[in-house]
PDB file of C-alpha atoms in Angstrom:
ATOM      1  CA  MET A   1      35.123  30.081  30.648  1.00 52.00           C
ATOM      2  CA  PRO A   2      32.672  31.947  30.590  1.00 54.00           C
ATOM      3  CA  PRO A   3      28.843  31.361  30.844  1.00 52.00           C
ATOM      4  CA  LEU A   4      27.524  32.463  27.903  1.00 43.00           C
ATOM      5  CA  PHE A   5      30.080  30.807  25.984  1.00 43.00           C
ATOM      6  CA  SER A   6      29.198  27.315  27.808  1.00 45.00           C
ATOM      7  CA  LEU A   7      25.792  28.025  27.195  1.00 39.00           C
ATOM      8  CA  PHE A   8      26.772  28.696  23.692  1.00 41.00           C
ATOM      9  CA  ILE A   9      29.093  25.130  23.140  1.00 47.00           C
ATOM     10  CA  LEU A  10      26.170  23.242  24.581  1.00 39.00           C
ATOM     11  CA  PHE A  11      23.828  24.746  22.345  1.00 42.00           C
ATOM     12  CA  LEU A  12      25.731  23.521  19.229  1.00 41.00           C
ATOM     13  CA  SER A  13      26.070  19.833  20.798  1.00 46.00           C
ATOM     14  CA  LEU A  14      22.491  19.623  21.039  1.00 42.00           C
ATOM     15  CA  CYS A  15      22.340  20.668  17.682  1.00 43.00           C
ATOM     16  CA  SER A  16      24.289  18.587  16.113  1.00 43.00           C
ATOM     17  CA  ALA A  17      23.405  15.477  17.569  1.00 41.00           C
ATOM     18  CA  ALA A  18      19.250  16.360  17.170  1.00 40.00           C
ATOM     19  CA  ALA A  19      20.628  16.980  13.676  1.00 39.00           C
ATOM     20  CA  LYS A  20      22.192  13.459  13.325  1.00 40.00           C
ATOM     21  CA  THR A  21      18.869  11.410  14.659  1.00 36.00           C
ATOM     22  CA  HIS A  22      17.189  13.926  12.129  1.00 38.00           C
ATOM     23  CA  SER A  23      19.301  12.964   9.282  1.00 38.00           C
ATOM     24  CA  ALA A  24      19.198   8.653  10.449  1.00 41.00           C
ATOM     25  CA  GLY A  25      15.857   8.722  10.692  1.00 44.00           C
ATOM     26  CA  ALA A  26      15.620   9.925   7.360  1.00 44.00           C
ATOM     27  CA  ALA A  27      17.827   7.711   5.567  1.00 55.00           C
ATOM     28  CA  PRO A  28      14.478   5.857   4.563  1.00 55.00           C
ATOM     29  CA  GLN A  29      12.536   8.030   4.482  1.00 68.00           C
ATOM     30  CA  ASP A  30      14.880   8.746   1.453  1.00 80.00           C
ATOM     31  CA  LEU A  31      14.783   5.861   0.179  1.00 85.00           C
ATOM     32  CA  VAL A  32      11.555   4.218   0.001  1.00 90.00           C
ATOM     33  CA  HIS A  33      11.302   7.971  -1.960  1.00 90.00           C
ATOM     34  CA  SER A  34      13.405   7.851  -4.416  1.00 90.00           C
ATOM     35  CA  SER A  35      12.868   4.257  -5.336  1.00 91.00           C
ATOM     36  CA  CYS A  36       9.447   4.579  -5.860  1.00 93.00           C
ATOM     37  CA  LEU A  37      10.024   7.854  -8.451  1.00 92.00           C
ATOM     38  CA  HIS A  38       9.889   6.070 -11.289  1.00 92.00           C
ATOM     39  CA  ALA A  39       7.636   2.793 -10.302  1.00 94.00           C
ATOM     40  CA  SER A  40       4.827   2.119 -11.671  1.00 94.00           C
ATOM     41  CA  TYR A  41       2.028   3.421  -9.347  1.00 95.00           C
ATOM     42  CA  PRO A  42       5.227   6.265  -7.777  1.00 94.00           C
ATOM     43  CA  ASN A  43       2.164   7.299  -4.904  1.00 95.00           C
ATOM     44  CA  LEU A  44       0.895   3.322  -4.389  1.00 95.00           C
ATOM     45  CA  CYS A  45       4.872   2.372  -3.666  1.00 94.00           C
ATOM     46  CA  MET A  46       5.451   5.580  -0.836  1.00 93.00           C
ATOM     47  CA  ARG A  47       2.696   4.621   0.373  1.00 93.00           C
ATOM     48  CA  THR A  48       3.219   1.093   0.997  1.00 92.00           C
ATOM     49  CA  LEU A  49       6.764   1.261   1.617  1.00 91.00           C
ATOM     50  CA  SER A  50       6.835   4.160   3.794  1.00 86.00           C
ATOM     51  CA  SER A  51       4.652   2.683   6.239  1.00 80.00           C
ATOM     52  CA  TYR A  52       5.330  -0.735   5.624  1.00 76.00           C
ATOM     53  CA  SER A  53       6.564  -1.978   9.648  1.00 74.00           C
ATOM     54  CA  GLY A  54       9.789  -4.019   8.663  1.00 74.00           C
ATOM     55  CA  PRO A  55      12.910  -2.047   8.329  1.00 71.00           C
ATOM     56  CA  ALA A  56      13.519  -0.465   5.045  1.00 75.00           C
ATOM     57  CA  ASN A  57      16.940   0.792   4.560  1.00 82.00           C
ATOM     58  CA  THR A  58      18.607  -0.971   1.745  1.00 90.00           C
ATOM     59  CA  PRO A  59      17.398  -1.812  -2.197  1.00 91.00           C
ATOM     60  CA  HIS A  60      17.570  -5.693  -0.925  1.00 94.00           C
ATOM     61  CA  ASP A  61      14.843  -4.886   2.208  1.00 93.00           C
ATOM     62  CA  LEU A  62      12.554  -2.421  -0.629  1.00 94.00           C
ATOM     63  CA  ALA A  63      11.875  -4.974  -3.395  1.00 95.00           C
ATOM     64  CA  LEU A  64      11.608  -7.968   0.065  1.00 95.00           C
ATOM     65  CA  ALA A  65       8.865  -5.034   1.916  1.00 95.00           C
ATOM     66  CA  ALA A  66       7.084  -4.993  -2.122  1.00 96.00           C
ATOM     67  CA  VAL A  67       7.097  -8.576  -2.189  1.00 97.00           C
ATOM     68  CA  GLU A  68       5.381  -8.856   0.995  1.00 96.00           C
ATOM     69  CA  VAL A  69       3.234  -6.536   0.474  1.00 95.00           C
ATOM     70  CA  SER A  70       2.366  -7.754  -3.024  1.00 97.00           C
ATOM     71  CA  LEU A  71       1.974 -11.381  -1.425  1.00 97.00           C
ATOM     72  CA  GLY A  72      -0.209  -9.891   1.175  1.00 96.00           C
ATOM     73  CA  ARG A  73      -2.802  -8.644  -0.542  1.00 96.00           C
ATOM     74  CA  ALA A  74      -2.845 -11.550  -3.204  1.00 97.00           C
ATOM     75  CA  SER A  75      -3.722 -13.555  -0.016  1.00 97.00           C
ATOM     76  CA  LYS A  76      -6.594 -11.268   1.309  1.00 96.00           C
ATOM     77  CA  VAL A  77      -8.235 -11.040  -2.171  1.00 95.00           C
ATOM     78  CA  SER A  78      -7.200 -15.048  -2.912  1.00 93.00           C
ATOM     79  CA  LYS A  79      -9.441 -15.323   0.570  1.00 93.00           C
ATOM     80  CA  TYR A  80     -12.514 -12.835  -0.876  1.00 91.00           C
ATOM     81  CA  LEU A  81     -12.770 -15.061  -3.942  1.00 89.00           C
ATOM     82  CA  SER A  82     -13.089 -18.432  -2.453  1.00 87.00           C
ATOM     83  CA  SER A  83     -15.671 -16.877  -0.256  1.00 86.00           C
ATOM     84  CA  LEU A  84     -17.818 -14.927  -3.620  1.00 80.00           C
ATOM     85  CA  SER A  85     -19.103 -18.939  -5.081  1.00 71.00           C
ATOM     86  CA  SER A  86     -22.235 -18.741  -3.256  1.00 70.00           C
ATOM     87  CA  GLY A  87     -23.388 -15.114  -4.075  1.00 69.00           C
ATOM     88  CA  LEU A  88     -22.502 -15.883  -8.146  1.00 72.00           C
ATOM     89  CA  LYS A  89     -25.793 -17.058 -10.621  1.00 73.00           C
ATOM     90  CA  THR A  90     -24.788 -17.768 -13.924  1.00 79.00           C
ATOM     91  CA  ARG A  91     -22.860 -20.769 -15.422  1.00 83.00           C
ATOM     92  CA  LYS A  92     -20.421 -18.213 -16.474  1.00 80.00           C
ATOM     93  CA  GLU A  93     -19.912 -15.926 -13.948  1.00 79.00           C
ATOM     94  CA  ARG A  94     -19.200 -19.134 -11.640  1.00 82.00           C
ATOM     95  CA  VAL A  95     -16.480 -20.865 -14.380  1.00 85.00           C
ATOM     96  CA  ALA A  96     -14.500 -16.793 -14.587  1.00 84.00           C
ATOM     97  CA  LEU A  97     -14.308 -16.454 -10.583  1.00 85.00           C
ATOM     98  CA  SER A  98     -12.809 -20.419 -10.372  1.00 88.00           C
ATOM     99  CA  ASP A  99     -10.680 -19.319 -13.283  1.00 90.00           C
ATOM    100  CA  CYS A 100     -10.003 -16.423 -11.193  1.00 90.00           C
ATOM    101  CA  VAL A 101      -9.621 -18.456  -8.024  1.00 91.00           C
ATOM    102  CA  GLU A 102      -6.657 -20.738  -9.131  1.00 94.00           C
ATOM    103  CA  GLN A 103      -5.283 -17.862 -11.406  1.00 94.00           C
ATOM    104  CA  ILE A 104      -4.831 -15.684  -7.953  1.00 95.00           C
ATOM    105  CA  SER A 105      -3.398 -18.744  -6.210  1.00 96.00           C
ATOM    106  CA  ASP A 106      -1.061 -19.406  -9.135  1.00 97.00           C
ATOM    107  CA  SER A 107      -0.113 -15.439  -8.228  1.00 97.00           C
ATOM    108  CA  VAL A 108       0.396 -16.007  -4.124  1.00 97.00           C
ATOM    109  CA  ASP A 109       2.439 -19.798  -5.544  1.00 98.00           C
ATOM    110  CA  GLU A 110       4.461 -17.716  -7.030  1.00 98.00           C
ATOM    111  CA  LEU A 111       4.858 -14.583  -4.859  1.00 98.00           C
ATOM    112  CA  SER A 112       5.844 -17.333  -2.128  1.00 98.00           C
ATOM    113  CA  ASN A 113       9.070 -18.448  -4.194  1.00 98.00           C
ATOM    114  CA  THR A 114      10.270 -15.037  -4.638  1.00 97.00           C
ATOM    115  CA  LEU A 115      10.109 -13.799  -1.230  1.00 97.00           C
ATOM    116  CA  ASN A 116      12.136 -16.801  -0.413  1.00 97.00           C
ATOM    117  CA  GLU A 117      14.084 -16.539  -3.376  1.00 97.00           C
ATOM    118  CA  LEU A 118      15.384 -12.923  -2.241  1.00 96.00           C
ATOM    119  CA  LYS A 119      15.978 -14.243   1.453  1.00 96.00           C
ATOM    120  CA  HIS A 120      18.128 -15.972   0.284  1.00 95.00           C
ATOM    121  CA  LEU A 121      20.128 -14.571  -2.186  1.00 93.00           C
ATOM    122  CA  ARG A 122      24.093 -15.453  -2.241  1.00 92.00           C
ATOM    123  CA  GLY A 123      26.484 -13.822  -4.567  1.00 90.00           C
ATOM    124  CA  GLU A 124      27.311 -16.735  -6.681  1.00 92.00           C
ATOM    125  CA  THR A 125      23.941 -16.714  -7.710  1.00 94.00           C
ATOM    126  CA  PHE A 126      22.962 -14.091  -7.857  1.00 94.00           C
ATOM    127  CA  ARG A 127      21.603 -13.094 -11.122  1.00 94.00           C
ATOM    128  CA  TRP A 128      19.667 -16.718 -11.419  1.00 95.00           C
ATOM    129  CA  GLN A 129      17.949 -16.205  -8.509  1.00 96.00           C
ATOM    130  CA  MET A 130      16.839 -12.608  -9.994  1.00 96.00           C
ATOM    131  CA  ASN A 131      16.537 -13.933 -13.522  1.00 96.00           C
ATOM    132  CA  ASN A 132      14.134 -16.274 -11.181  1.00 96.00           C
ATOM    133  CA  ALA A 133      11.984 -13.150  -9.124  1.00 97.00           C
ATOM    134  CA  GLN A 134      11.523 -11.529 -11.581  1.00 97.00           C
ATOM    135  CA  THR A 135      10.176 -14.761 -13.807  1.00 97.00           C
ATOM    136  CA  TRP A 136       8.264 -15.661 -11.405  1.00 97.00           C
ATOM    137  CA  VAL A 137       7.071 -12.157 -10.461  1.00 97.00           C
ATOM    138  CA  SER A 138       5.905 -11.002 -14.394  1.00 97.00           C
ATOM    139  CA  ALA A 139       3.790 -14.012 -14.058  1.00 97.00           C
ATOM    140  CA  ALA A 140       1.928 -13.206 -10.577  1.00 96.00           C
ATOM    141  CA  LEU A 141       1.073 -10.148 -13.399  1.00 95.00           C
ATOM    142  CA  THR A 142       0.116 -11.981 -15.921  1.00 95.00           C
ATOM    143  CA  ASN A 143      -2.267 -14.352 -13.631  1.00 94.00           C
ATOM    144  CA  GLU A 144      -3.751 -10.701 -12.232  1.00 91.00           C
ATOM    145  CA  GLU A 145      -4.390  -9.160 -16.050  1.00 89.00           C
ATOM    146  CA  THR A 146      -6.331 -12.782 -16.830  1.00 90.00           C
ATOM    147  CA  CYS A 147      -8.259 -12.926 -13.926  1.00 88.00           C
ATOM    148  CA  LEU A 148     -10.118  -9.674 -14.894  1.00 82.00           C
ATOM    149  CA  ASP A 149     -10.108 -11.132 -18.486  1.00 81.00           C
ATOM    150  CA  GLY A 150     -12.998 -13.788 -17.445  1.00 77.00           C
ATOM    151  CA  PHE A 151     -15.142 -10.882 -15.381  1.00 72.00           C
ATOM    152  CA  GLU A 152     -16.306  -9.160 -18.889  1.00 71.00           C
ATOM    153  CA  GLN A 153     -19.237 -11.633 -18.886  1.00 63.00           C
ATOM    154  CA  VAL A 154     -20.278 -10.832 -15.323  1.00 65.00           C
ATOM    155  CA  GLN A 155     -22.411  -9.219 -13.316  1.00 64.00           C
ATOM    156  CA  ARG A 156     -22.189  -6.001 -12.108  1.00 69.00           C
ATOM    157  CA  LYS A 157     -21.537  -5.617  -9.346  1.00 70.00           C
ATOM    158  CA  VAL A 158     -19.310  -8.766  -8.349  1.00 70.00           C
ATOM    159  CA  LYS A 159     -17.127  -7.147 -11.494  1.00 76.00           C
ATOM    160  CA  CYS A 160     -16.592  -3.919  -9.937  1.00 83.00           C
ATOM    161  CA  ASP A 161     -15.394  -5.713  -6.871  1.00 83.00           C
ATOM    162  CA  VAL A 162     -13.630  -7.901  -8.063  1.00 84.00           C
ATOM    163  CA  LYS A 163     -11.693  -4.843 -10.869  1.00 88.00           C
ATOM    164  CA  ARG A 164     -10.407  -3.189  -7.762  1.00 91.00           C
ATOM    165  CA  LYS A 165      -9.290  -6.287  -5.813  1.00 92.00           C
ATOM    166  CA  ILE A 166      -7.758  -6.986  -9.131  1.00 93.00           C
ATOM    167  CA  THR A 167      -6.425  -3.551 -10.055  1.00 93.00           C
ATOM    168  CA  ASN A 168      -4.793  -3.264  -6.264  1.00 95.00           C
ATOM    169  CA  VAL A 169      -2.363  -6.364  -5.970  1.00 96.00           C
ATOM    170  CA  ALA A 170      -1.684  -6.412  -9.769  1.00 95.00           C
ATOM    171  CA  ARG A 171      -0.425  -2.615  -9.188  1.00 96.00           C
ATOM    172  CA  VAL A 172       1.354  -4.104  -6.088  1.00 97.00           C
ATOM    173  CA  THR A 173       3.028  -6.314  -7.778  1.00 97.00           C
ATOM    174  CA  SER A 174       4.016  -4.095 -10.542  1.00 97.00           C
ATOM    175  CA  ASN A 175       5.543  -1.722  -8.765  1.00 97.00           C
ATOM    176  CA  ALA A 176       7.416  -5.089  -6.450  1.00 97.00           C
ATOM    177  CA  LEU A 177       8.117  -6.035 -10.044  1.00 97.00           C
ATOM    178  CA  TYR A 178      10.189  -2.200 -10.035  1.00 96.00           C
ATOM    179  CA  MET A 179      12.149  -3.189  -6.384  1.00 96.00           C
ATOM    180  CA  ILE A 180      13.251  -6.426  -7.450  1.00 96.00           C
ATOM    181  CA  ASN A 181      14.631  -4.641 -10.900  1.00 95.00           C
ATOM    182  CA  ARG A 182      16.019  -1.773  -9.350  1.00 93.00           C
ATOM    183  CA  LEU A 183      17.655  -4.847  -6.658  1.00 92.00           C
ATOM    184  CA  GLY A 184      19.358  -6.659 -10.070  1.00 87.00           C
ATOM    185  CA  GLU A 185      20.617  -3.778 -11.562  1.00 86.00           C
ATOM    186  CA  SER A 186      22.228  -2.690  -8.338  1.00 78.00           C
ATOM    187  CA  ARG A 187      24.158  -5.153  -8.395  1.00 71.00           C
ATOM    188  CA  GLY A 188      25.462  -5.637 -11.874  1.00 55.00           C
TER     189      GLY A 188
END
């Protein structure tokens, strides 16, 4: 075999191996991109799920990841809200905060239930489990939005901080609901 032909064959095999490696590495990114495209907050969805450290190779992985992101953020906000109580001056502020702490705590519980349900999906009860997950995430989203309603009469700085944090949690929760709905549709 002439040396030039051998080099050509070697070049083709290296290109083929590189293409396979690239396409295998790109598949999860493509799934994240195509899945996030029609989410309520597509840029946030891409950012949170692209940087997610766990597997994201299937719609089930993405739904789990989205719920884990939402649960993590809701838990952080719950701790933040609990730390605010000493800085509030009026009764109205304390009541609003107390209600919000309870609502976000409920959201954390509902998102935990959702995550547990999604981790244990079974073929014979899939539809029922998906209905549970959708209901719990919807309730978590409602709690997060209701929390904000109570802060209309609260001092500006506290209101802005809480609103920013709760809005972020509500957006990732909305994206989680979207991913759960996609998972439910994929198994029809």
